[in-house]
Coordinates of C-alpha atoms and ligand atoms in Angstrom, one line a residue:
X8 CA 124.2 93.7 91.9
X9 CA 127.3 95.9 91.8
X10 CA 128.1 99.6 92.7
X11 CA 130.9 99.3 90.0
X12 CA 130.3 101.5 87.2
X13 CA 133.3 99.5 85.4
X14 CA 131.9 96.1 86.1
X15 CA 128.3 96.8 84.8
X16 CA 129.8 98.6 81.8
X17 CA 131.9 95.1 81.1
X18 CA 128.6 93.1 80.6
X19 CA 127.5 95.6 78.0
X20 CA 130.8 95.6 76.3
X21 CA 130.9 91.9 76.1
X22 CA 127.4 91.2 74.6
X23 CA 125.4 91.2 77.7
X24 CA 122.6 93.3 79.3
X25 CA 122.8 95.5 82.4
X26 CA 120.3 97.8 84.2
X27 CA 121.5 101.1 85.4
X28 CA 120.0 104.5 86.7
X29 CA 119.1 107.6 84.9
X30 CA 117.8 110.6 86.0
X31 CA 114.3 109.7 84.8
X32 CA 113.7 105.8 85.6
X33 CA 116.2 102.9 85.4
X34 CA 117.1 101.4 82.3
X35 CA 117.9 97.9 81.0
X36 CA 120.6 98.2 78.4
X37 CA 122.4 96.4 75.6
X38 CA 124.8 97.7 73.1
X39 CA 123.2 99.6 70.2
X40 CA 124.8 97.6 67.3
X41 CA 124.5 94.1 68.9
X42 CA 121.6 92.4 67.5
X43 CA 121.9 89.4 70.0
X44 CA 122.3 91.5 73.1
X45 CA 119.2 93.4 72.1
X46 CA 117.3 90.4 72.0
X47 CA 118.2 89.5 75.6
X48 CA 116.4 92.8 76.6
X49 CA 113.0 91.6 75.0
X50 CA 113.2 88.3 76.5
X51 CA 113.8 89.3 80.0
X52 CA 111.4 92.1 80.1
X53 CA 108.8 90.0 78.2
X54 CA 108.5 93.0 76.1
X55 CA 106.4 93.0 72.8
X56 CA 108.7 92.9 69.6
X57 CA 106.8 95.6 68.2
X58 CA 107.9 98.1 70.9
X59 CA 111.1 100.3 70.0
X60 CA 113.9 101.1 72.3
X61 CA 115.7 104.4 72.9
X62 CA 119.5 104.8 72.3
X63 CA 121.3 106.3 75.2
X64 CA 124.4 108.4 74.4
X65 CA 127.2 110.1 76.5
X66 CA 128.3 112.1 73.9
X67 CA 127.1 114.2 71.1
X68 CA 129.3 112.8 68.5
X69 CA 127.5 109.4 69.1
X70 CA 124.4 110.9 67.2
X71 CA 125.7 110.2 63.9
X72 CA 126.1 106.8 64.5
X73 CA 122.3 106.5 65.2
X74 CA 120.8 108.8 62.9
X75 CA 120.8 109.4 59.2
X76 CA 120.0 113.0 59.5
X77 CA 119.8 115.7 62.0
X78 CA 116.8 117.7 61.4
X79 CA 116.7 121.7 62.4
X80 CA 114.1 121.2 65.4
X81 CA 116.1 118.1 66.7
X82 CA 119.4 120.4 66.4
X83 CA 117.7 123.1 68.6
X84 CA 116.1 120.6 71.1
X85 CA 119.7 119.0 71.3
X86 CA 121.3 122.2 72.0
X87 CA 119.0 123.3 74.7
X88 CA 118.1 120.1 76.5
X89 CA 120.9 117.3 76.2
X90 CA 121.8 116.0 78.6
X91 CA 118.4 115.7 80.2
X92 CA 115.2 113.9 80.3
X93 CA 114.3 114.4 76.7
X94 CA 114.2 111.7 73.6
X95 CA 114.4 113.0 70.1
X96 CA 113.0 110.7 67.3
X97 CA 115.1 111.1 64.1
X98 CA 115.6 109.0 61.0
X99 CA 117.4 105.8 61.9
X100 CA 121.1 105.1 60.6
X101 CA 121.1 101.8 58.6
X102 CA 124.0 100.5 61.0
X103 CA 121.3 99.9 63.6
X104 CA 119.7 96.8 63.9
X105 CA 116.0 96.5 63.1
X106 CA 115.2 94.8 66.4
X107 CA 116.4 97.8 68.2
X108 CA 113.5 100.2 66.8
X109 CA 111.1 97.3 66.2
X110 CA 111.5 97.7 62.5
X111 CA 110.8 101.3 62.5
X112 CA 112.8 103.7 60.1
X113 CA 113.2 106.1 63.0
X114 CA 115.0 105.8 66.3
X115 CA 114.7 107.7 69.8
X116 CA 117.8 109.3 71.0
X117 CA 118.5 110.6 74.8
X118 CA 121.6 111.7 76.7
X119 CA 120.8 111.2 80.4
X120 CA 122.1 114.0 82.7
X121 CA 122.6 111.6 85.9
X122 CA 126.3 111.3 86.6
X123 CA 126.4 107.7 87.2
X124 CA 124.4 107.1 83.8
X125 CA 127.0 109.5 82.2
X126 CA 129.9 107.4 83.6
X127 CA 128.4 104.1 82.7
X128 CA 127.5 105.3 79.0
X129 CA 131.2 106.4 78.7
X130 CA 132.5 103.3 80.0
X131 CA 130.4 101.3 77.6
X132 CA 132.1 103.1 74.7
X133 CA 129.0 102.5 72.8
X134 CA 125.6 103.8 72.4
X135 CA 123.2 101.7 74.6
X136 CA 119.7 101.1 73.8
X137 CA 117.4 100.6 76.9
X138 CA 113.7 100.5 77.6
X139 CA 112.7 101.1 81.5
X140 CA 113.8 98.1 83.3
X141 CA 110.7 96.7 84.6
X142 CA 108.7 93.6 83.6
X143 CA 106.6 94.6 80.7
X144 CA 103.3 96.1 82.0
X145 CA 104.7 97.1 85.5
X146 CA 105.1 100.6 86.6
X147 CA 108.8 101.9 85.4
X148 CA 111.6 101.3 88.2
X149 CA 112.7 104.4 90.0
X150 CA 114.9 102.5 92.6
X151 CA 117.6 99.6 92.2
X152 CA 115.2 97.5 94.3
X153 CA 112.2 97.7 92.1
X154 CA 114.6 96.6 89.1
X155 CA 115.3 93.6 91.5
X156 CA 111.8 92.8 92.3
X157 CA 111.0 92.7 88.6
X158 CA 114.1 91.1 87.2
X159 CA 115.8 89.1 89.6
X160 CA 117.3 86.1 88.0
X161 CA 116.2 87.2 84.5
X162 CA 119.3 89.6 84.1
X163 CA 123.0 89.4 85.3
X164 CA 123.9 92.8 86.3
X165 CA 121.9 95.8 88.3
X166 CA 124.2 98.9 88.7
X167 CA 123.0 100.3 92.2
X168 CA 122.5 103.9 92.7
X169 CA 120.2 106.2 94.4
X170 CA 116.4 106.6 93.9
X171 CA 115.9 108.6 90.2
X172 CA 115.4 112.2 90.5
X173 CA 112.6 112.7 88.2
X174 CA 110.5 109.5 88.6
X175 CA 108.6 109.6 85.4
X176 CA 110.2 108.7 81.8
X177 CA 111.4 111.1 79.5
X178 CA 109.7 113.6 77.1
X179 CA 109.6 112.0 73.8
X180 CA 109.6 114.5 70.8
X181 CA 109.0 113.1 67.3
X182 CA 111.3 115.4 65.2
X183 CA 111.2 113.7 61.8
X184 CA 108.8 116.0 60.3
X185 CA 108.6 119.9 60.1
X186 CA 106.6 120.2 63.0
X187 CA 107.8 118.7 66.2
X188 CA 105.3 116.5 68.0
X189 CA 105.2 115.5 71.7
X190 CA 104.6 111.7 71.6
X191 CA 104.9 111.1 75.8
X192 CA 104.9 113.8 78.1
X193 CA 107.9 114.3 80.5
X194 CA 110.1 116.5 82.6
X195 CA 111.1 118.7 79.8
X196 CA 107.7 120.6 79.2
X197 CA 105.9 121.3 76.1
X198 CA 106.1 125.0 77.4
X199 CA 109.7 124.7 77.4
X200 CA 109.8 123.0 74.1
X201 CA 107.8 125.8 72.6
X202 CA 110.2 128.4 73.8
X203 CA 112.8 126.6 71.7
X204 CA 110.5 125.8 68.6
X205 CA 107.0 127.4 68.7
X206 CA 105.4 125.4 66.2
X207 CA 105.8 122.0 68.7
X208 CA 102.4 120.2 69.3
X209 CA 100.9 117.6 71.5
X210 CA 100.2 114.6 69.1
X211 CA 96.8 113.5 69.9
X212 CA 96.2 110.0 68.3
X213 CA 93.0 109.3 66.4
X214 CA 91.1 106.4 67.7
X215 CA 92.2 103.4 65.6
X216 CA 94.9 104.9 64.0
X217 CA 98.2 103.3 63.9
X218 CA 100.1 104.6 66.9
X219 CA 103.2 106.8 66.3
X220 CA 104.9 105.7 69.5
X221 CA 103.9 101.7 69.6
X222 CA 104.7 101.7 73.4
X223 CA 101.7 104.1 74.1
X224 CA 99.1 101.5 72.9
X225 CA 100.4 98.9 75.5
X226 CA 99.0 98.7 79.1
X227 CA 101.3 101.0 81.1
X228 CA 102.3 102.4 84.3
X229 CA 99.5 100.8 86.2
X230 CA 100.0 98.8 89.6
X231 CA 97.8 95.8 90.1
X232 CA 95.5 97.9 92.6
X233 CA 92.5 99.8 91.1
X234 CA 93.5 103.6 90.4
X235 CA 90.8 106.2 91.1
X236 CA 91.4 109.8 90.4
X237 CA 90.2 112.2 93.0
X238 CA 90.2 115.8 93.3
X239 CA 90.8 116.0 97.2
X240 CA 91.6 113.6 99.8
X241 CA 88.0 113.6 101.2
X242 CA 86.6 112.2 97.8
X243 CA 88.2 108.8 98.5
X244 CA 86.9 106.1 100.5
X245 CA 89.4 105.7 103.6
X246 CA 89.8 102.0 104.9
X247 CA 92.0 99.2 105.4
X248 CA 92.7 98.2 102.0
X249 CA 92.7 101.7 100.3
X250 CA 95.7 104.2 99.7
X251 CA 96.2 107.7 99.0
X252 CA 99.0 109.9 97.2
X253 CA 98.7 113.6 96.7
X254 CA 99.9 117.0 97.7
X255 CA 99.0 118.2 101.1
X256 CA 99.1 117.9 105.0
X257 CA 99.8 114.6 106.7
X258 CA 96.6 115.0 108.4
X259 CA 95.1 114.0 105.3
X260 CA 96.7 110.8 105.4
X261 CA 94.9 109.3 108.5
X262 CA 92.4 106.4 107.6
X263 CA 94.3 105.1 104.6
X264 CA 96.2 102.1 104.8
X265 CA 99.1 103.7 102.9
X266 CA 99.5 107.5 102.0
X267 CA 102.1 109.7 100.6
X268 CA 101.4 113.4 101.1
X269 CA 103.7 115.1 98.6
X270 CA 105.1 118.7 98.9
X271 CA 104.5 119.7 95.4
X272 CA 104.3 118.2 91.8
X273 CA 107.9 117.3 91.5
X274 CA 107.8 115.6 94.6
X275 CA 104.5 113.6 93.6
X276 CA 106.2 112.7 90.2
X277 CA 109.4 111.3 92.0
X278 CA 107.4 109.1 94.5
X279 CA 104.4 108.0 92.2
X280 CA 105.6 104.8 90.9
X281 CA 107.5 103.7 93.9
X282 CA 104.2 104.2 95.7
X283 CA 102.3 102.2 93.1
X284 CA 104.7 99.2 93.8
X285 CA 104.7 99.7 97.7
X286 CA 100.8 99.5 97.5
X287 CA 100.8 96.3 95.4
X288 CA 103.3 94.8 97.8
X289 CA 100.9 95.4 100.9
X290 CA 97.8 94.1 99.1
X291 CA 96.1 97.3 98.8
X292 CA 92.9 97.2 96.6
X293 CA 92.3 100.7 95.5
X294 CA 94.9 103.7 95.1
X295 CA 93.1 107.1 95.1
X296 CA 95.6 109.5 93.3
X297 CA 94.8 113.4 93.5
X298 CA 94.7 114.8 90.4
X299 CA 97.1 118.2 89.6
X300 CA 97.0 121.2 87.4
X301 CA 98.1 120.0 83.8
X302 CA 100.8 122.3 83.2
X303 CA 104.6 122.3 83.2
X304 CA 105.6 118.8 84.9
X305 CA 101.9 118.3 85.9
X306 CA 101.0 117.4 82.3
X307 CA 103.3 114.3 82.5
X308 CA 102.2 113.4 85.8
X309 CA 98.4 113.7 84.7
X310 CA 99.1 111.5 81.8
X311 CA 100.5 108.6 84.0
X312 CA 97.8 108.8 86.4
X313 CA 95.2 108.6 83.4
X314 CA 96.9 105.9 81.7
X315 CA 97.2 103.9 85.4
X316 CA 93.3 104.8 86.0
X317 CA 92.4 103.6 82.5
X318 CA 91.4 100.1 81.9
Ligands
TXA415 O1 113.2 108.0 80.4 C1 113.1 107.0 79.6 O2 112.8 107.4 78.4 C2 113.6 105.8 80.2 C3 115.1 105.7 80.6 C4 115.4 104.4 80.8 O3 115.9 106.5 79.5 N1 113.2 104.8 78.9 C5 112.0 104.5 78.7 O4 112.0 103.6 77.7 O5 111.0 104.8 79.2 P1 110.6 102.6 77.3 O6 111.0 101.6 76.2 O7 110.0 102.2 78.5 O8 109.7 103.6 76.5 C6 109.9 104.4 75.3 C7 109.0 105.0 74.7 C8 108.0 103.8 74.1 O9 106.7 104.4 74.4 C9 108.4 103.7 72.8 O10 107.4 103.1 72.1 C10 108.9 104.9 72.3 O11 109.4 105.5 73.7 N2 109.6 105.2 71.1 C11 110.9 104.7 71.3 N3 111.3 104.8 69.9 C12 110.5 105.0 69.3 C13 110.5 105.5 67.9 N4 111.6 105.5 67.1 N5 109.1 106.2 67.4 C14 108.4 106.2 68.2 N6 108.3 106.0 69.5 C15 109.5 105.4 70.1
MG416 MG1 108.7 101.2 79.7

């Protein structure tokens, strides 16, 4: 554990791995062209080898090291949303090792907006591939303590910073074809993407089709407790092993063993994964999550809630 950006970057520069903050969730990084270092990420997380990593950059000039081609829609998204919580998928440069992209000929690229992340990536002096810094199958970490709880003893360094601002993972948009496809909803919303490229569509995978985003087929975003979606607090069953998260007044929290009442959708997104982890630590059996309208950031939040509830 360290608060020194320079020290954490030293691990990446010398062929190691390090966890670092971004505005979405904490990532577990390795130098993007270092095969052996990237292997350590998969081992530490217990991540299936068929799940590709996102490359993180601190300057636009690094894109040409990672992608063989910059498509017109990617160019527009990058101009409008970098730095920020958006990952664009592009054809991969042959210099990027196959292990980084799980053998795919495409690569996800993102430039975080978080100041500590920017300084860290700058100090690494290389693009850094990183998945979320959780054990595979656990909710993504939004605090350095969550990284420690999952990966203590399995990784040599955690760069300590504040809780992540957004709290949900980046929007992933496939820009390899003529029509941009949103593979994962996030804080850059479909509406915002369509303002820039009107043809942008949500990718709706057909049952049994080969997934476009391999990570989406794995169980994800879920706590150990059962997650039940409800429209209102009174639709939930209160009791000593039940918990509630939603938007509203603290009066509705009465009768739950754990409860977080959020101000708005952004606040809800910010706290959701941390709440899942708190509930697991407290031995909660059922977490009731209030549904939200599916526009704006509500689409990403709804996506994570549905995945957590599906099993
Ligand atoms: O906000 C985020 O994106 C965080 C922070 C650390 O940047 N990272 C993150 O990484 O959430 P990860 O590995 O947990 O999720 C990446 C998702 C997975 O669903 C993966 O399958 C998909 O992006 N992905 C990565 N590269 C891809 C590619 N070339 N084609 C399709 N999907 C890809
Ligand atoms: Mg992840």
